[in-house]
CSV table of C-alpha atoms in Angstrom, one decimal:
chain,number,residue,atom,x,y,z
A,1318,MET,CA,97.7,120.6,49.6
A,1319,GLN,CA,101.5,119.8,49.3
A,1320,ALA,CA,102.3,123.3,48.3
A,1321,GLY,CA,100.3,124.5,51.3
A,1322,GLN,CA,102.3,122.3,53.6
A,1323,TYR,CA,105.7,123.7,52.2
A,1324,LEU,CA,104.4,127.2,52.7
A,1325,GLN,CA,103.5,126.6,56.4
A,1326,SER,CA,107.0,125.1,56.9
A,1327,LEU,CA,108.5,128.2,55.4
A,1328,LEU,CA,106.6,130.4,57.6
A,1329,ALA,CA,108.4,128.8,60.6
A,1330,TYR,CA,111.5,130.4,59.2
A,1331,TRP,CA,110.1,133.7,58.1
A,1332,TRP,CA,109.2,134.9,61.6
A,1333,PRO,CA,112.5,134.1,63.1
A,1334,PHE,CA,114.3,135.6,60.2
A,1335,CYS,CA,112.6,138.9,60.6
A,1336,ARG,CA,113.9,139.2,64.5
A,1337,ILE,CA,117.4,138.0,63.6
A,1338,MET,CA,117.8,140.3,60.7
A,1339,ALA,CA,116.6,143.2,62.8
A,1340,VAL,CA,119.2,142.3,65.4
A,1341,PHE,CA,122.1,142.3,62.9
A,1342,SER,CA,121.0,145.6,61.7
A,1343,LEU,CA,122.1,147.2,65.0
A,1344,ALA,CA,124.1,144.7,66.8
A,1345,PRO,CA,127.9,145.8,67.2
A,1346,LEU,CA,130.3,144.8,64.3
A,1347,PHE,CA,127.3,143.1,62.5
A,1348,ASN,CA,126.1,146.5,61.5
A,1349,HIS,CA,129.5,147.7,60.3
A,1350,LYS,CA,129.7,149.3,56.9
A,1351,ALA,CA,132.4,146.6,56.0
A,1352,LEU,CA,129.8,143.9,56.3
A,1353,SER,CA,127.7,144.3,53.3
A,1354,VAL,CA,123.8,144.0,53.4
A,1355,ARG,CA,124.0,140.8,51.3
A,1356,VAL,CA,126.5,139.2,53.7
A,1357,ARG,CA,124.3,140.2,56.6
A,1358,VAL,CA,121.2,138.7,55.0
A,1359,LEU,CA,123.2,135.5,54.4
A,1360,LEU,CA,124.3,135.3,57.9
A,1361,ALA,CA,120.8,135.8,59.0
A,1362,MET,CA,119.4,133.0,56.8
A,1363,VAL,CA,122.1,130.6,58.0
A,1364,LEU,CA,121.5,131.3,61.6
A,1365,THR,CA,117.6,131.0,61.0
A,1366,GLY,CA,118.1,127.7,59.5
A,1367,VAL,CA,120.3,126.6,62.4
A,1368,LEU,CA,118.2,127.9,65.3
A,1369,THR,CA,114.5,127.3,63.9
A,1370,ALA,CA,114.6,123.5,64.7
A,1371,ALA,CA,115.4,124.3,68.4
A,1372,LEU,CA,113.0,127.2,68.8
A,1373,PRO,CA,109.4,127.0,70.3
A,1374,ALA,CA,106.5,126.0,67.8
A,1375,THR,CA,105.3,129.0,66.1
A,1376,PRO,CA,101.4,129.7,65.9
A,1377,ALA,CA,99.8,129.0,62.5
A,1378,MET,CA,98.6,132.4,60.9
A,1379,ASP,CA,98.5,133.8,57.6
A,1380,PRO,CA,101.4,136.1,56.7
A,1381,LEU,CA,99.4,138.4,54.6
A,1382,SER,CA,96.6,138.8,57.2
A,1383,LEU,CA,96.5,141.7,59.7
A,1384,LYS,CA,97.7,139.5,62.5
A,1385,GLY,CA,100.6,138.2,60.4
A,1386,ILE,CA,101.7,141.7,59.4
A,1387,LEU,CA,101.5,142.8,63.0
A,1388,THR,CA,103.6,139.7,64.0
A,1389,ALA,CA,106.3,140.6,61.5
A,1390,ILE,CA,106.4,144.1,62.8
A,1391,GLU,CA,106.6,142.7,66.3
A,1392,GLN,CA,109.6,140.5,65.5
A,1393,VAL,CA,111.4,143.5,63.8
A,1394,ALA,CA,110.6,145.7,67.0
A,1395,MET,CA,112.0,143.0,69.3
A,1396,GLY,CA,115.1,142.5,67.1
A,1397,LEU,CA,115.7,146.3,67.0
A,1398,LEU,CA,115.2,146.5,70.8
A,1399,LEU,CA,117.8,143.7,71.5
A,1400,GLY,CA,120.2,145.1,68.9
A,1401,LEU,CA,119.9,148.6,70.5
A,1402,ALA,CA,120.9,146.9,73.8
A,1403,LEU,CA,123.8,145.1,72.4
A,1404,LEU,CA,125.1,148.4,70.8
A,1405,LEU,CA,125.1,150.3,74.2
A,1406,VAL,CA,128.5,149.5,75.3
A,1407,PHE,CA,129.9,150.7,71.9
A,1408,THR,CA,128.0,153.9,72.5
A,1409,VAL,CA,129.7,154.4,75.8
A,1410,PHE,CA,133.0,154.4,74.1
A,1411,THR,CA,131.8,156.6,71.3
A,1412,LEU,CA,131.1,159.2,73.8
A,1413,ILE,CA,134.3,158.7,75.6
A,1414,GLY,CA,136.2,159.3,72.3
A,1415,ASP,CA,134.3,162.6,71.6
A,1416,ILE,CA,134.8,163.9,75.2
A,1417,VAL,CA,138.5,163.0,75.2
A,1418,SER,CA,138.9,164.5,71.7
A,1419,THR,CA,137.4,167.8,72.8
A,1420,GLN,CA,139.5,168.1,75.9
A,1421,LEU,CA,142.8,167.4,73.8
A,1422,GLY,CA,141.7,170.1,71.3
A,1423,LEU,CA,141.4,167.3,68.5
A,1424,SER,CA,137.8,167.6,67.8
A,1425,MET,CA,138.7,168.9,64.5
A,1426,ALA,CA,140.8,165.9,63.7
A,1427,VAL,CA,138.0,163.9,62.1
A,1428,PHE,CA,137.3,161.8,59.1
A,1429,ASN,CA,134.3,160.4,57.3
A,1430,ASP,CA,132.3,157.9,59.1
A,1431,PRO,CA,129.1,156.7,57.2
A,1432,MET,CA,128.7,153.7,59.5
A,1433,ASN,CA,127.3,155.9,62.2
A,1434,GLY,CA,125.2,158.1,60.0
A,1435,VAL,CA,127.4,161.2,60.6
A,1436,SER,CA,129.6,162.9,58.4
A,1437,SER,CA,132.7,162.5,60.5
A,1438,ALA,CA,134.1,160.7,63.8
A,1439,SER,CA,136.7,161.5,66.1
A,1440,ILE,CA,140.2,159.9,65.6
A,1441,ILE,CA,140.3,159.0,69.3
A,1442,TYR,CA,137.1,157.2,69.0
A,1443,GLN,CA,138.5,155.1,66.3
A,1444,VAL,CA,141.5,153.9,68.4
A,1445,TYR,CA,138.9,152.9,71.0
A,1446,PHE,CA,136.7,151.2,68.4
A,1447,ILE,CA,139.7,149.1,67.0
A,1448,LEU,CA,140.4,147.8,70.5
A,1449,LEU,CA,136.8,147.2,71.3
A,1450,ALA,CA,136.6,145.2,68.1
A,1451,LEU,CA,139.5,143.0,69.3
A,1452,LEU,CA,138.1,142.8,72.7
A,1453,PHE,CA,134.7,141.7,71.3
A,1454,PHE,CA,135.9,138.8,69.4
A,1455,ALA,CA,138.4,137.9,72.4
A,1456,ILE,CA,135.4,137.3,74.7
A,1457,ASP,CA,133.4,135.5,72.0
A,1458,GLY,CA,131.0,138.5,71.7
A,1459,HIS,CA,129.6,137.1,68.4
A,1460,LEU,CA,128.7,133.8,70.2
A,1461,VAL,CA,127.1,135.8,73.0
A,1462,THR,CA,125.0,137.7,70.6
A,1463,ILE,CA,123.6,134.3,69.0
A,1464,THR,CA,123.0,133.1,72.4
A,1465,ILE,CA,120.8,136.1,73.4
A,1466,ILE,CA,119.1,135.9,70.0
A,1467,TYR,CA,118.1,132.2,70.9
A,1468,GLN,CA,117.1,133.1,74.4
A,1469,SER,CA,114.8,135.9,73.1
A,1470,PHE,CA,112.9,133.3,71.2
A,1471,VAL,CA,112.6,131.2,74.5
A,1472,TYR,CA,111.5,134.1,76.9
A,1473,TRP,CA,109.7,136.2,74.2
A,1474,PRO,CA,108.1,133.6,71.8
A,1475,ILE,CA,106.7,134.6,68.5
A,1476,GLY,CA,103.2,136.4,69.1
A,1477,SER,CA,103.8,137.1,72.8
A,1478,GLY,CA,103.8,140.9,72.2
A,1479,ILE,CA,106.2,143.6,73.3
A,1480,HIS,CA,106.3,144.2,77.0
A,1481,PHE,CA,106.5,147.6,78.8
A,1482,ASP,CA,109.2,146.5,81.1
A,1483,GLY,CA,111.6,145.7,78.4
A,1484,LEU,CA,111.1,149.2,76.9
A,1485,GLN,CA,111.5,150.7,80.4
A,1486,THR,CA,114.7,148.9,80.9
A,1487,ILE,CA,116.2,150.2,77.6
A,1488,ALA,CA,115.2,153.9,78.5
A,1489,TRP,CA,117.0,153.5,81.8
A,1490,SER,CA,120.1,152.0,79.9
A,1491,LEU,CA,120.3,155.2,78.0
A,1492,SER,CA,121.0,157.3,81.2
A,1493,TRP,CA,123.3,154.4,82.2
A,1494,VAL,CA,125.4,154.9,78.9
A,1495,ILE,CA,126.0,158.5,79.8
A,1496,SER,CA,127.1,158.1,83.3
A,1497,ALA,CA,129.3,155.1,82.4
A,1498,ALA,CA,130.9,157.3,79.7
A,1499,LEU,CA,131.5,160.2,82.1
A,1500,LEU,CA,133.0,158.0,84.7
A,1501,ILE,CA,135.5,156.4,82.3
A,1502,ALA,CA,136.6,159.8,80.8
A,1503,LEU,CA,136.6,161.6,84.2
A,1504,PRO,CA,140.3,161.0,85.2
A,1505,ILE,CA,141.4,162.4,81.6
A,1506,VAL,CA,138.9,165.2,81.8
A,1507,PHE,CA,140.1,166.2,85.2
A,1508,CYS,CA,143.8,166.1,84.3
A,1509,MET,CA,143.3,168.1,81.1
A,1510,THR,CA,141.4,170.7,83.0
A,1511,LEU,CA,144.2,171.0,85.5
A,1512,VAL,CA,146.6,171.2,82.6
A,1513,GLN,CA,144.6,174.1,80.8
A,1514,PHE,CA,144.0,175.9,84.2
A,1515,CYS,CA,147.7,175.9,84.9
A,1516,PHE,CA,148.5,177.5,81.5
A,1517,GLY,CA,145.8,180.0,81.9
A,1518,LEU,CA,147.3,180.9,85.3
A,1519,LEU,CA,150.7,181.4,83.8
A,1520,ASN,CA,149.2,183.5,81.2
A,1521,ARG,CA,147.7,185.9,83.8
A,1522,ILE,CA,150.8,186.0,85.7
A,1523,SER,CA,153.0,186.8,82.7
A,1524,PRO,CA,150.8,188.3,79.9
A,1525,ALA,CA,153.8,189.0,77.8
A,1526,MET,CA,154.6,185.4,77.2
A,1527,ASN,CA,152.8,183.8,74.3
A,1528,LEU,CA,151.5,180.8,76.2
A,1529,PHE,CA,148.7,180.0,73.8
A,1530,SER,CA,151.1,178.6,71.2
A,1531,LEU,CA,152.9,176.5,73.8
A,1532,GLY,CA,149.8,175.4,75.6
A,1533,PHE,CA,148.1,173.7,72.7
A,1534,PRO,CA,150.8,171.3,71.9
A,1535,MET,CA,151.6,170.7,75.5
A,1536,ALA,CA,148.0,170.0,76.0
A,1537,ILE,CA,148.0,167.3,73.1
A,1538,ILE,CA,151.2,165.8,74.6
A,1539,ALA,CA,149.7,165.4,78.0
A,1540,GLY,CA,146.4,164.2,76.7
A,1541,LEU,CA,148.1,161.5,74.5
A,1542,THR,CA,150.2,160.5,77.7
A,1543,LEU,CA,147.1,160.2,79.6
A,1544,ILE,CA,145.4,157.9,76.9
A,1545,TYR,CA,148.5,155.7,76.9
A,1546,LEU,CA,148.3,155.5,80.7
A,1547,THR,CA,144.6,154.7,80.7
A,1548,LEU,CA,144.4,152.3,77.8
A,1549,PRO,CA,145.6,149.2,79.9
A,1550,ASN,CA,142.4,149.6,81.9
A,1551,LEU,CA,140.2,149.5,78.7
A,1552,SER,CA,139.7,145.8,78.7
A,1553,GLU,CA,138.7,145.8,82.4
A,1554,ALA,CA,136.2,148.7,81.8
A,1555,TYR,CA,134.9,146.8,78.7
A,1556,LEU,CA,134.2,143.6,80.7
A,1557,HIS,CA,132.6,145.5,83.5
A,1558,LEU,CA,130.4,147.4,81.2
A,1559,THR,CA,129.5,144.1,79.2
A,1560,ARG,CA,128.4,142.4,82.5
A,1561,GLU,CA,126.3,145.5,83.3
A,1562,LEU,CA,124.8,145.1,79.6
A,1563,LEU,CA,124.1,141.5,79.9
A,1564,GLY,CA,122.3,141.9,83.3
A,1565,ASN,CA,120.1,144.6,81.6
A,1566,ILE,CA,119.3,142.3,78.7
A,1567,GLY,CA,118.6,139.4,81.3
A,1568,GLU,CA,116.0,141.8,82.8
A,1569,ILE,CA,114.4,142.5,79.3
A,1570,LEU,CA,114.1,138.9,78.6
A,1571,ARG,CA,112.8,137.9,82.0
A,1572,SER,CA,110.2,140.6,81.4
A,1573,GLY,CA,108.8,138.5,78.7
A,1574,ARG,CA,108.6,135.4,80.9
A,1575,ASP,CA,107.1,137.1,83.9
A,1576,VAL,CA,104.2,138.3,81.9
């Protein structure tokens, strides 16, 4: 009887752990390759132990039953949904780095990036990523992530199911990522297109001049100058996108309360 009581008390930690671990698998910086799986599991266990006492009571169920297995899958799906929502701002700047690298002709300047599941990542994106990581900790993004995890248990209690409104919000957010990346990269793209158009026009006017050998380094210099001029606005753009992201996450959480 006493062993059964201990098992039931441990189950109160099992369901939150599934959701928290799923969030950490996709949340920005928590999913970084530098943070090993063991450290990630340890953080999830510590956070589960801290939050479980303040969470709503979990329904009693057998973890090996069909309902228990479906509940565990439900918690993993909810965690992945929240982790994907938190990752969207970093995805915006990933697209910006790729767009800017292509315009500068630096798309070949890449290096191995196993974190994102690809063989290479642009150098320009890594510049943005380092600044984003510093901004993430400057605005206490790690604490915001923990707050969102706690609020998810309040609005989406264990066993409440996954709601269509939350999935729809994530689908709309994917289009928001592409539009936000294009708007931020638009000044650099326009200026680089203008520079390349000018060199192409000069090449048509004076075909004897070898402007391609001159145009490539000049395009890189112009692009790096534009990056230098636009980097001071990076923090403002990041905060604006973060506010938009938190608004979307709020809609996802409220969809669980309204059902």
